[in-house]
Amino acid sequence: MTPALTPAEVTTNLVAALFLIPIVFGFVIKAPQLVALGFIGVLFTFSDSTWGQLTTETTIYSRGSGMFYFSLLNLVLLTAGFAALLKRLANPVGPQLAPSMGKYFAAFVFLIAGHVVVGLMEGIELNVILGYNGIFNVINMMVFMYIVIMAFDSEEDSRALLWMIILLAAARGVFGAVRYFVFDGDTANPYRNFEGLDIKIFYFDISDNFVASVGAFCAAWLLTSPEARLGWFKRALLFGFLVLEIAAVALSFRRSSLIGLGLMFVFLFLRIPGKRKFMFAILGAALLAVVASIFYEHRLQFNNNESMLSSLIYDIAPERGIRNSRFYELYAAAQSMDGNWLFGRGAWGTFTGDRDRLSYHGDDFSFVHSGFGHIVLKAGIVGLLLFCGLLAAYVSFYRRHRNALSGDARLMADAGFAGFLFWVPTLLIGTPIIEFRTMLLLGLTLAMPFIAVGVRNVQVRRYQYDPNYAVA
């Protein structure tokens, strides 16, 4: 529980917040790249998950939540989003940021507004309605997506974004490697601290696994793309970086991360020109064999030592039945809907079930381990259709434009879509909707193809104005 603030601390935080608002407005209007890069720097550097630690610690993402409805970082995000909206309204003839997504953003704002009205009528406190265990992080995700799209609207800015992603992933990977090989790994280690297994892990936070995976994808893309003309020294550095990031995912022992990384590399295989597929397949198979053996030896054998596959699906195997499998949680949540399937149980809604089987929940039954299931619990089939429509619009946009892109724009779009594929297993069996950091990183992946297409459109307009300008 967050300790109560003293009157002096309340006054200091309030003054700091009021002083910060005009500064954020100024940066968003004049230098939105700095605001977006600042957020990305924080998201790529600081973990959010404290599950698995023996002692509870606050993170940068929760600072200020004891005084305000939202954390200070979230307040900065919302302030920046409002400033971006004013900037957009001041220039309505400018290019649209993400036209296919606007109606879904408006629908979710309307949906949450409805939850606020109904919740207050039922006597639910506003901080509970707008809490992170509801669906407000969907708004945070889309606000961040729009800020990033608006910030990186030129070739130079998009290139800076790509290099920042790669450099931050490398720095985070080196930090994790030193902590893993020299010290005792991540302190957030439920396998050791809660289950008593003699395992140390690279990262437990799924978002740290995403940072490593997107870094690995960018390195592999550059190593396999015929457009990237790299010397042997740069190739050696990129290959070392690739191995480091894959090791980070493998030694984190998160099944959803490993499956997500696999989806990213299957996607890359499909995007590689025909002549390079064979070499990539050989290299990929070798790395997969090493990763699978490490994963089985250090983690999966504790689940079931019959085979690799049975160990991987030990808690969802059909013979376990619904009541003894991981899916019991979703079954219990479905049983608790009580005729609220259309609009859900509200952002404040909870479910009930066998407390012994759901002991990992503690006393908090306001979320389920499935992003899609969580949306259904809170906002019903209507909310699920809106969320799936949003993702479908994103996929459609990428598929429509991917073959017209080249160079850095192609890498930007491919890395964004690959990042989305990484999040698919987490959306199915994880808890992304209630995690501020996770949803903002998902928003980054949604923004990247829109940035790439926007940069491409700028290149085309420049070429039409000046035929001597070379479109990459």
Short mmCIF file of C-alpha atoms in Angstrom, two decimals:
data_model
loop_
_atom_site.label_atom_id
_atom_site.label_comp_id
_atom_site.label_asym_id
_atom_site.label_seq_id
_atom_site.Cartn_x
_atom_site.Cartn_y
_atom_site.Cartn_z
CA MET A 1 0.00 0.00 0.00
CA THR A 2 1.28 3.45 -0.86
CA PRO A 3 2.06 5.43 2.33
CA ALA A 4 0.01 8.57 2.95
CA LEU A 5 1.59 11.82 1.84
CA THR A 6 2.30 14.61 4.28
CA PRO A 7 0.73 18.05 3.61
CA ALA A 8 4.17 19.37 2.58
CA GLU A 9 4.60 16.50 0.06
CA VAL A 10 1.09 17.10 -1.32
CA THR A 11 1.83 20.81 -1.80
CA THR A 12 5.21 20.09 -3.42
CA ASN A 13 3.76 17.54 -5.83
CA LEU A 14 0.86 19.82 -6.76
CA VAL A 15 3.16 22.78 -7.45
CA ALA A 16 5.47 20.54 -9.47
CA ALA A 17 2.53 19.21 -11.51
CA LEU A 18 1.17 22.71 -12.21
CA PHE A 19 4.65 23.91 -13.19
CA LEU A 20 5.12 20.91 -15.46
CA ILE A 21 1.96 21.41 -17.54
CA PRO A 22 3.05 24.54 -19.49
CA ILE A 23 6.51 23.01 -20.02
CA VAL A 24 4.97 19.87 -21.56
CA PHE A 25 2.68 22.03 -23.73
CA GLY A 26 5.65 24.04 -24.97
CA PHE A 27 7.70 20.98 -25.89
CA VAL A 28 4.79 19.27 -27.65
CA ILE A 29 4.13 22.39 -29.73
CA LYS A 30 7.76 23.20 -30.56
CA ALA A 31 9.71 19.93 -30.19
CA PRO A 32 7.38 16.91 -29.99
CA GLN A 33 10.30 14.61 -30.85
CA LEU A 34 11.89 15.30 -27.46
CA VAL A 35 8.68 14.43 -25.62
CA ALA A 36 8.22 11.18 -27.56
CA LEU A 37 11.89 10.22 -27.25
CA GLY A 38 11.75 10.96 -23.53
CA PHE A 39 8.83 8.58 -23.10
CA ILE A 40 10.51 5.91 -25.22
CA GLY A 41 13.70 6.30 -23.19
CA VAL A 42 11.77 5.67 -19.96
CA LEU A 43 9.75 2.78 -21.43
CA PHE A 44 12.84 1.02 -22.77
CA THR A 45 14.92 1.56 -19.63
CA PHE A 46 12.73 1.04 -16.55
CA SER A 47 10.83 -2.12 -15.65
CA ASP A 48 7.27 -1.94 -14.37
CA SER A 49 6.59 -5.45 -13.11
CA THR A 50 7.34 -6.12 -9.44
CA TRP A 51 5.56 -9.48 -9.36
CA GLY A 52 8.01 -12.11 -8.12
CA GLN A 53 9.95 -9.81 -5.79
CA LEU A 54 10.23 -10.65 -2.11
CA THR A 55 9.88 -6.98 -1.17
CA THR A 56 7.37 -4.61 -2.74
CA GLU A 57 8.89 -1.65 -4.54
CA THR A 58 7.37 1.34 -6.31
CA THR A 59 8.34 2.03 -9.90
CA ILE A 60 8.63 5.19 -11.96
CA TYR A 61 5.27 4.29 -13.53
CA SER A 62 3.40 4.50 -10.21
CA ARG A 63 4.92 7.69 -8.80
CA GLY A 64 2.23 10.25 -7.99
CA SER A 65 -0.66 7.77 -8.03
CA GLY A 66 -1.02 8.18 -4.25
CA MET A 67 -2.07 11.79 -4.76
CA PHE A 68 -3.71 11.93 -8.20
CA TYR A 69 -6.05 9.56 -10.04
CA PHE A 70 -3.11 8.78 -12.36
CA SER A 71 0.64 8.54 -11.98
CA LEU A 72 2.74 11.62 -12.79
CA LEU A 73 4.00 9.94 -15.96
CA ASN A 74 0.43 9.27 -17.04
CA LEU A 75 -0.52 12.89 -16.32
CA VAL A 76 2.38 14.05 -18.51
CA LEU A 77 1.14 11.70 -21.24
CA LEU A 78 -2.42 13.04 -21.07
CA THR A 79 -1.16 16.62 -21.00
CA ALA A 80 1.00 15.94 -24.04
CA GLY A 81 -1.96 14.31 -25.77
CA PHE A 82 -4.16 17.34 -25.13
CA ALA A 83 -1.41 19.65 -26.43
CA ALA A 84 -1.08 17.47 -29.54
CA LEU A 85 -4.84 17.75 -30.08
CA LEU A 86 -4.70 21.55 -29.87
CA LYS A 87 -1.76 21.60 -32.27
CA ARG A 88 -3.71 19.41 -34.70
CA LEU A 89 -6.82 21.61 -34.44
CA ALA A 90 -4.66 24.68 -35.14
CA ASN A 91 -3.56 23.05 -38.42
CA PRO A 92 -6.60 21.12 -39.69
CA VAL A 93 -5.36 21.03 -43.30
CA GLY A 94 -2.25 19.05 -42.37
CA PRO A 95 -1.92 15.33 -43.14
CA GLN A 96 -4.03 13.05 -40.99
CA LEU A 97 -2.01 11.11 -38.41
CA ALA A 98 -3.80 7.75 -38.47
CA PRO A 99 -7.15 8.16 -40.21
CA SER A 100 -8.16 4.50 -39.97
CA MET A 101 -7.82 4.55 -36.17
CA GLY A 102 -9.68 7.75 -35.31
CA LYS A 103 -13.15 6.27 -35.08
CA TYR A 104 -11.95 3.59 -32.66
CA PHE A 105 -10.28 6.16 -30.43
CA ALA A 106 -13.51 8.20 -30.37
CA ALA A 107 -15.52 5.05 -29.62
CA PHE A 108 -13.32 4.12 -26.65
CA VAL A 109 -13.49 7.67 -25.28
CA PHE A 110 -17.29 7.49 -25.54
CA LEU A 111 -17.27 4.01 -23.95
CA ILE A 112 -15.20 5.13 -20.97
CA ALA A 113 -17.33 8.24 -20.57
CA GLY A 114 -20.35 5.96 -20.38
CA HIS A 115 -18.61 3.86 -17.74
CA VAL A 116 -17.93 7.01 -15.73
CA VAL A 117 -21.58 8.08 -15.83
CA VAL A 118 -22.97 4.63 -14.96
CA GLY A 119 -20.30 3.97 -12.35
CA LEU A 120 -20.89 7.25 -10.53
CA MET A 121 -24.64 6.56 -10.56
CA GLU A 122 -23.93 3.21 -8.89
CA GLY A 123 -21.72 4.84 -6.26
CA ILE A 124 -18.38 3.65 -7.65
CA GLU A 125 -15.48 5.99 -6.93
CA LEU A 126 -14.02 7.78 -9.96
CA ASN A 127 -10.48 6.57 -9.27
CA VAL A 128 -11.76 2.98 -9.47
CA ILE A 129 -13.62 3.59 -12.74
CA LEU A 130 -10.54 5.19 -14.31
CA GLY A 131 -8.12 2.79 -12.63
CA TYR A 132 -5.57 0.74 -14.54
CA ASN A 133 -7.47 -2.46 -13.80
CA GLY A 134 -10.23 -1.15 -16.05
CA ILE A 135 -9.79 -0.25 -19.72
CA PHE A 136 -8.29 3.23 -19.43
CA ASN A 137 -4.90 2.00 -20.65
CA VAL A 138 -6.46 1.55 -24.10
CA ILE A 139 -6.81 5.35 -24.16
CA ASN A 140 -3.23 5.72 -22.94
CA MET A 141 -2.07 3.42 -25.72
CA MET A 142 -3.80 5.41 -28.46
CA VAL A 143 -2.77 8.80 -27.05
CA PHE A 144 0.86 7.66 -27.09
CA MET A 145 0.42 6.27 -30.60
CA TYR A 146 -0.78 9.67 -31.86
CA ILE A 147 2.02 11.54 -30.06
CA VAL A 148 4.67 9.31 -31.65
CA ILE A 149 3.15 9.58 -35.13
CA MET A 150 3.01 13.37 -34.85
CA ALA A 151 6.58 13.61 -33.51
CA PHE A 152 8.38 11.62 -36.20
CA ASP A 153 7.20 13.03 -39.49
CA SER A 154 10.49 13.37 -41.40
CA GLU A 155 13.25 11.07 -42.62
CA GLU A 156 15.74 12.43 -40.10
CA ASP A 157 13.34 12.05 -37.17
CA SER A 158 12.28 8.52 -38.13
CA ARG A 159 15.91 7.48 -38.52
CA ALA A 160 16.64 8.91 -35.07
CA LEU A 161 13.75 6.84 -33.69
CA LEU A 162 15.09 3.64 -35.27
CA TRP A 163 18.59 4.19 -33.91
CA MET A 164 17.26 5.09 -30.47
CA ILE A 165 15.28 1.84 -30.40
CA ILE A 166 18.38 -0.16 -31.37
CA LEU A 167 20.75 1.65 -28.99
CA LEU A 168 18.37 1.50 -26.02
CA ALA A 169 17.73 -2.20 -26.66
CA ALA A 170 21.50 -2.78 -26.76
CA ALA A 171 22.07 -0.85 -23.53
CA ARG A 172 19.22 -2.67 -21.80
CA GLY A 173 20.60 -5.99 -23.06
CA VAL A 174 24.09 -5.26 -21.72
CA PHE A 175 22.61 -4.23 -18.36
CA GLY A 176 20.61 -7.45 -18.19
CA ALA A 177 23.61 -9.56 -19.21
CA VAL A 178 25.84 -8.07 -16.51
CA ARG A 179 23.12 -8.56 -13.91
CA TYR A 180 22.52 -12.15 -15.06
CA PHE A 181 26.09 -13.41 -15.51
CA VAL A 182 27.86 -11.41 -12.80
CA PHE A 183 25.14 -11.08 -10.18
CA ASP A 184 21.92 -13.01 -9.49
CA GLY A 185 19.71 -11.97 -12.36
CA ASP A 186 16.37 -10.17 -12.10
CA THR A 187 15.15 -9.77 -8.51
CA ALA A 188 11.58 -10.14 -9.79
CA ASN A 189 11.88 -13.93 -10.04
CA PRO A 190 8.68 -15.82 -9.08
CA TYR A 191 10.21 -19.14 -10.17
CA ARG A 192 12.81 -18.91 -7.39
CA ASN A 193 11.07 -16.71 -4.85
CA PHE A 194 7.61 -18.29 -4.98
CA GLU A 195 8.04 -21.74 -6.54
CA GLY A 196 11.40 -22.61 -4.97
CA LEU A 197 13.08 -23.46 -8.30
CA ASP A 198 16.82 -22.92 -8.61
CA ILE A 199 16.54 -20.57 -11.60
CA LYS A 200 17.88 -17.10 -12.25
CA ILE A 201 16.31 -15.10 -15.03
CA PHE A 202 17.34 -12.32 -17.41
CA TYR A 203 14.07 -10.37 -17.29
CA PHE A 204 10.65 -11.20 -15.91
CA ASP A 205 8.84 -8.08 -17.18
CA ILE A 206 7.25 -8.95 -20.53
CA SER A 207 8.03 -5.45 -21.76
CA ASP A 208 11.76 -6.03 -21.25
CA ASN A 209 11.37 -9.15 -23.38
CA PHE A 210 9.68 -7.01 -26.02
CA VAL A 211 12.59 -4.53 -26.00
CA ALA A 212 15.03 -7.41 -26.55
CA SER A 213 12.84 -8.96 -29.26
CA VAL A 214 12.36 -5.79 -31.28
CA GLY A 215 16.11 -5.14 -31.04
CA ALA A 216 16.80 -8.66 -32.29
CA PHE A 217 14.34 -8.18 -35.17
CA CYS A 218 15.96 -4.92 -36.28
CA ALA A 219 19.41 -6.57 -36.20
CA ALA A 220 18.20 -9.59 -38.18
CA TRP A 221 16.42 -7.34 -40.69
CA LEU A 222 19.58 -5.33 -41.32
CA LEU A 223 21.68 -8.50 -41.64
CA THR A 224 19.34 -10.10 -44.18
CA SER A 225 18.08 -7.13 -46.19
CA PRO A 226 19.70 -6.56 -49.59
CA GLU A 227 19.05 -2.84 -49.09
CA ALA A 228 21.39 -2.66 -46.08
CA ARG A 229 24.95 -2.33 -47.35
CA LEU A 230 27.06 -3.10 -44.30
CA GLY A 231 30.75 -3.78 -43.84
CA TRP A 232 32.05 -6.84 -42.01
CA PHE A 233 32.66 -4.91 -38.79
CA LYS A 234 29.09 -3.61 -38.63
CA ARG A 235 27.77 -7.05 -39.49
CA ALA A 236 29.82 -8.58 -36.66
CA LEU A 237 28.47 -6.00 -34.22
CA LEU A 238 24.90 -6.60 -35.37
CA PHE A 239 25.31 -10.38 -35.11
CA GLY A 240 26.65 -10.06 -31.56
CA PHE A 241 23.74 -7.76 -30.72
CA LEU A 242 21.32 -10.31 -32.25
CA VAL A 243 22.74 -13.16 -30.15
CA LEU A 244 22.61 -11.03 -26.98
CA GLU A 245 18.95 -10.11 -27.47
CA ILE A 246 17.88 -13.66 -28.31
CA ALA A 247 19.73 -14.86 -25.20
CA ALA A 248 17.85 -12.25 -23.17
CA VAL A 249 14.52 -13.72 -24.28
CA ALA A 250 15.63 -17.35 -23.91
CA LEU A 251 17.04 -16.82 -20.41
CA SER A 252 13.91 -14.98 -19.28
CA PHE A 253 11.94 -18.25 -19.58
CA ARG A 254 8.66 -16.60 -20.56
CA ARG A 255 6.69 -18.82 -22.92
CA SER A 256 4.68 -15.95 -24.38
CA SER A 257 7.92 -14.07 -25.11
CA LEU A 258 9.52 -17.06 -26.81
CA ILE A 259 6.42 -17.66 -28.95
CA GLY A 260 6.22 -13.93 -29.76
CA LEU A 261 9.88 -13.88 -30.84
CA GLY A 262 9.23 -16.95 -32.97
CA LEU A 263 6.31 -15.19 -34.70
CA MET A 264 8.53 -12.19 -35.41
CA PHE A 265 11.17 -14.32 -37.09
CA VAL A 266 8.64 -16.35 -39.10
CA PHE A 267 7.34 -13.00 -40.36
CA LEU A 268 10.89 -11.89 -41.22
CA PHE A 269 11.47 -15.16 -43.09
CA LEU A 270 8.39 -14.44 -45.22
CA ARG A 271 9.66 -10.90 -45.97
CA ILE A 272 13.17 -11.97 -47.02
CA PRO A 273 13.86 -12.23 -50.79
CA GLY A 274 13.95 -15.80 -52.09
CA LYS A 275 17.72 -16.21 -52.43
CA ARG A 276 18.33 -15.30 -48.80
CA LYS A 277 15.66 -17.51 -47.27
CA PHE A 278 17.86 -20.63 -47.26
CA MET A 279 20.70 -19.10 -45.25
CA PHE A 280 18.25 -17.44 -42.86
CA ALA A 281 16.45 -20.76 -42.38
CA ILE A 282 19.72 -22.52 -41.48
CA LEU A 283 20.77 -19.78 -39.05
CA GLY A 284 17.28 -19.56 -37.58
CA ALA A 285 17.04 -23.33 -37.09
CA ALA A 286 20.43 -23.38 -35.31
CA LEU A 287 19.47 -20.53 -32.98
CA LEU A 288 16.05 -22.09 -32.36
CA ALA A 289 17.64 -25.41 -31.40
CA VAL A 290 19.97 -23.71 -28.92
CA VAL A 291 17.19 -21.58 -27.44
CA ALA A 292 14.82 -24.56 -27.15
CA SER A 293 17.43 -26.71 -25.40
CA ILE A 294 18.27 -23.92 -22.93
CA PHE A 295 14.58 -23.23 -22.34
CA TYR A 296 13.83 -26.89 -21.69
CA GLU A 297 16.88 -27.59 -19.54
CA HIS A 298 16.46 -24.61 -17.23
CA ARG A 299 12.69 -24.12 -17.09
CA LEU A 300 10.35 -26.54 -18.85
CA GLN A 301 11.72 -29.75 -17.33
CA PHE A 302 10.37 -28.59 -13.97
CA ASN A 303 6.87 -28.62 -15.47
CA ASN A 304 6.87 -31.99 -17.19
CA ASN A 305 9.88 -34.01 -18.28
CA GLU A 306 8.05 -36.23 -20.75
CA SER A 307 8.78 -34.11 -23.86
CA MET A 308 9.43 -30.57 -25.01
CA LEU A 309 5.85 -30.08 -26.24
CA SER A 310 4.19 -31.54 -23.15
CA SER A 311 6.38 -29.32 -20.96
CA LEU A 312 5.47 -26.25 -23.01
CA ILE A 313 1.71 -26.82 -22.67
CA TYR A 314 1.73 -28.51 -19.28
CA ASP A 315 -0.97 -26.21 -17.85
CA ILE A 316 -3.26 -26.14 -20.89
CA ALA A 317 -3.12 -29.80 -21.97
CA PRO A 318 -6.64 -31.13 -22.87
CA GLU A 319 -6.41 -34.05 -20.44
CA ARG A 320 -6.23 -31.64 -17.48
CA GLY A 321 -9.80 -30.46 -18.08
CA ILE A 322 -11.02 -26.89 -17.81
CA ARG A 323 -11.07 -26.80 -13.99
CA ASN A 324 -7.46 -27.91 -13.63
CA SER A 325 -5.93 -25.87 -16.43
CA ARG A 326 -4.84 -22.31 -16.98
CA PHE A 327 -8.16 -21.67 -18.70
CA TYR A 328 -10.13 -22.11 -15.47
CA GLU A 329 -9.67 -18.39 -14.79
CA LEU A 330 -11.41 -17.47 -18.06
CA TYR A 331 -14.09 -20.07 -17.35
CA ALA A 332 -14.74 -18.54 -13.92
CA ALA A 333 -14.85 -15.05 -15.42
CA ALA A 334 -17.35 -16.23 -18.05
CA GLN A 335 -19.52 -17.78 -15.33
CA SER A 336 -19.52 -14.41 -13.54
CA MET A 337 -20.83 -12.36 -16.46
CA ASP A 338 -24.47 -12.80 -15.32
CA GLY A 339 -26.11 -11.50 -18.48
CA ASN A 340 -23.59 -8.66 -18.93
CA TRP A 341 -22.08 -10.06 -22.11
CA LEU A 342 -23.05 -7.14 -24.32
CA PHE A 343 -21.53 -4.25 -22.34
CA GLY A 344 -19.52 -6.10 -19.68
CA ARG A 345 -19.43 -5.65 -15.92
CA GLY A 346 -17.97 -2.15 -16.15
CA ALA A 347 -14.44 -0.86 -15.71
CA TRP A 348 -14.81 -1.63 -12.00
CA GLY A 349 -16.16 -5.14 -12.60
CA THR A 350 -14.74 -8.27 -10.94
CA PHE A 351 -15.30 -12.01 -11.20
CA THR A 352 -15.52 -14.87 -8.71
CA GLY A 353 -14.28 -18.44 -8.68
CA ASP A 354 -12.54 -21.14 -6.69
CA ARG A 355 -10.04 -19.22 -4.54
CA ASP A 356 -7.76 -22.21 -4.17
CA ARG A 357 -7.37 -22.60 -7.95
CA LEU A 358 -7.04 -18.81 -8.30
CA SER A 359 -4.64 -18.35 -5.38
CA TYR A 360 -2.15 -16.56 -7.67
CA HIS A 361 -4.68 -13.71 -7.86
CA GLY A 362 -4.43 -13.02 -4.14
CA ASP A 363 -7.57 -11.09 -3.30
CA ASP A 364 -7.67 -9.10 -6.57
CA PHE A 365 -10.22 -10.48 -9.03
CA SER A 366 -10.53 -7.32 -11.11
CA PHE A 367 -8.51 -8.69 -14.07
CA VAL A 368 -7.96 -11.93 -15.97
CA HIS A 369 -4.92 -13.36 -17.74
CA SER A 370 -6.05 -12.54 -21.25
CA GLY A 371 -6.12 -9.13 -22.85
CA PHE A 372 -9.14 -10.03 -24.94
CA GLY A 373 -10.84 -11.74 -21.99
CA HIS A 374 -10.20 -8.67 -19.84
CA ILE A 375 -11.88 -6.44 -22.43
CA VAL A 376 -14.92 -8.75 -22.43
CA LEU A 377 -15.09 -8.74 -18.62
CA LYS A 378 -14.99 -4.95 -18.46
CA ALA A 379 -16.68 -3.81 -21.69
CA GLY A 380 -18.40 -6.90 -23.08
CA ILE A 381 -18.73 -7.95 -26.70
CA VAL A 382 -19.05 -4.30 -27.72
CA GLY A 383 -15.65 -3.47 -26.24
CA LEU A 384 -14.08 -6.58 -27.74
CA LEU A 385 -15.40 -5.75 -31.22
CA LEU A 386 -14.03 -2.21 -30.94
CA PHE A 387 -10.61 -3.45 -29.80
CA CYS A 388 -10.44 -6.13 -32.49
CA GLY A 389 -11.62 -3.58 -35.08
CA LEU A 390 -8.79 -1.28 -34.04
CA LEU A 391 -6.21 -4.08 -34.48
CA ALA A 392 -7.79 -5.16 -37.78
CA ALA A 393 -7.57 -1.58 -39.12
CA TYR A 394 -3.89 -1.53 -38.18
CA VAL A 395 -3.18 -4.86 -39.91
CA SER A 396 -5.08 -3.73 -42.99
CA PHE A 397 -3.12 -0.48 -43.16
CA TYR A 398 0.21 -2.28 -42.94
CA ARG A 399 -0.72 -4.88 -45.59
CA ARG A 400 -1.94 -2.16 -47.93
CA HIS A 401 1.27 -0.12 -47.80
CA ARG A 402 4.10 -2.55 -46.96
CA ASN A 403 5.24 -3.28 -50.52
CA ALA A 404 5.48 0.41 -51.45
CA LEU A 405 8.09 1.07 -48.74
CA SER A 406 11.86 0.80 -48.95
CA GLY A 407 14.95 1.55 -46.89
CA ASP A 408 14.45 2.88 -43.36
CA ALA A 409 10.71 3.26 -43.94
CA ARG A 410 10.41 -0.45 -44.73
CA LEU A 411 12.41 -1.37 -41.61
CA MET A 412 10.24 0.95 -39.51
CA ALA A 413 6.99 -0.58 -40.75
CA ASP A 414 8.24 -4.17 -40.58
CA ALA A 415 9.61 -3.70 -37.06
CA GLY A 416 6.30 -2.19 -35.96
CA PHE A 417 4.26 -5.07 -37.38
CA ALA A 418 6.70 -7.64 -35.99
CA GLY A 419 6.36 -5.95 -32.60
CA PHE A 420 2.59 -6.32 -32.88
CA LEU A 421 3.05 -10.05 -33.59
CA PHE A 422 5.17 -10.29 -30.44
CA TRP A 423 2.25 -8.96 -28.40
CA VAL A 424 -0.31 -11.43 -29.82
CA PRO A 425 0.46 -14.26 -27.33
CA THR A 426 0.37 -11.75 -24.46
CA LEU A 427 -2.99 -10.44 -25.66
CA LEU A 428 -4.24 -14.02 -25.61
CA ILE A 429 -2.88 -15.26 -22.26
CA GLY A 430 -1.24 -12.30 -20.50
CA THR A 431 -2.35 -9.15 -18.68
CA PRO A 432 -1.38 -6.32 -21.07
CA ILE A 433 -4.48 -4.14 -20.63
CA ILE A 434 -3.78 -3.43 -16.96
CA GLU A 435 -0.07 -2.62 -17.55
CA PHE A 436 0.77 1.01 -18.37
CA ARG A 437 4.23 0.27 -19.81
CA THR A 438 3.02 -2.66 -21.90
CA MET A 439 0.17 -0.70 -23.47
CA LEU A 440 2.39 2.25 -24.35
CA LEU A 441 4.89 -0.09 -26.03
CA LEU A 442 1.98 -1.65 -27.93
CA GLY A 443 1.04 1.89 -28.94
CA LEU A 444 4.59 2.37 -30.25
CA THR A 445 4.30 -0.70 -32.45
CA LEU A 446 0.96 0.56 -33.79
CA ALA A 447 2.51 3.94 -34.61
CA MET A 448 5.55 2.69 -36.53
CA PRO A 449 3.87 1.70 -39.86
CA PHE A 450 1.98 5.03 -39.87
CA ILE A 451 5.29 6.87 -39.39
CA ALA A 452 6.86 4.90 -42.24
CA VAL A 453 4.02 5.65 -44.64
CA GLY A 454 3.99 9.31 -43.61
CA VAL A 455 7.72 9.60 -44.33
CA ARG A 456 7.21 7.89 -47.67
CA ASN A 457 4.45 10.36 -48.58
CA VAL A 458 6.77 13.27 -47.71
CA GLN A 459 9.45 11.76 -49.97
CA VAL A 460 6.98 11.46 -52.85
CA ARG A 461 5.81 15.06 -52.44
CA ARG A 462 9.41 16.28 -52.39
CA TYR A 463 10.16 14.31 -55.55
CA GLN A 464 7.13 15.77 -57.29
CA TYR A 465 8.30 19.27 -56.34
CA ASP A 466 12.00 18.58 -57.11
CA PRO A 467 12.68 15.68 -59.57
CA ASN A 468 16.35 15.76 -58.55
CA TYR A 469 15.37 14.60 -55.05
CA ALA A 470 16.09 10.87 -54.71
CA VAL A 471 13.35 8.84 -53.07
CA ALA A 472 14.98 6.11 -50.94
#
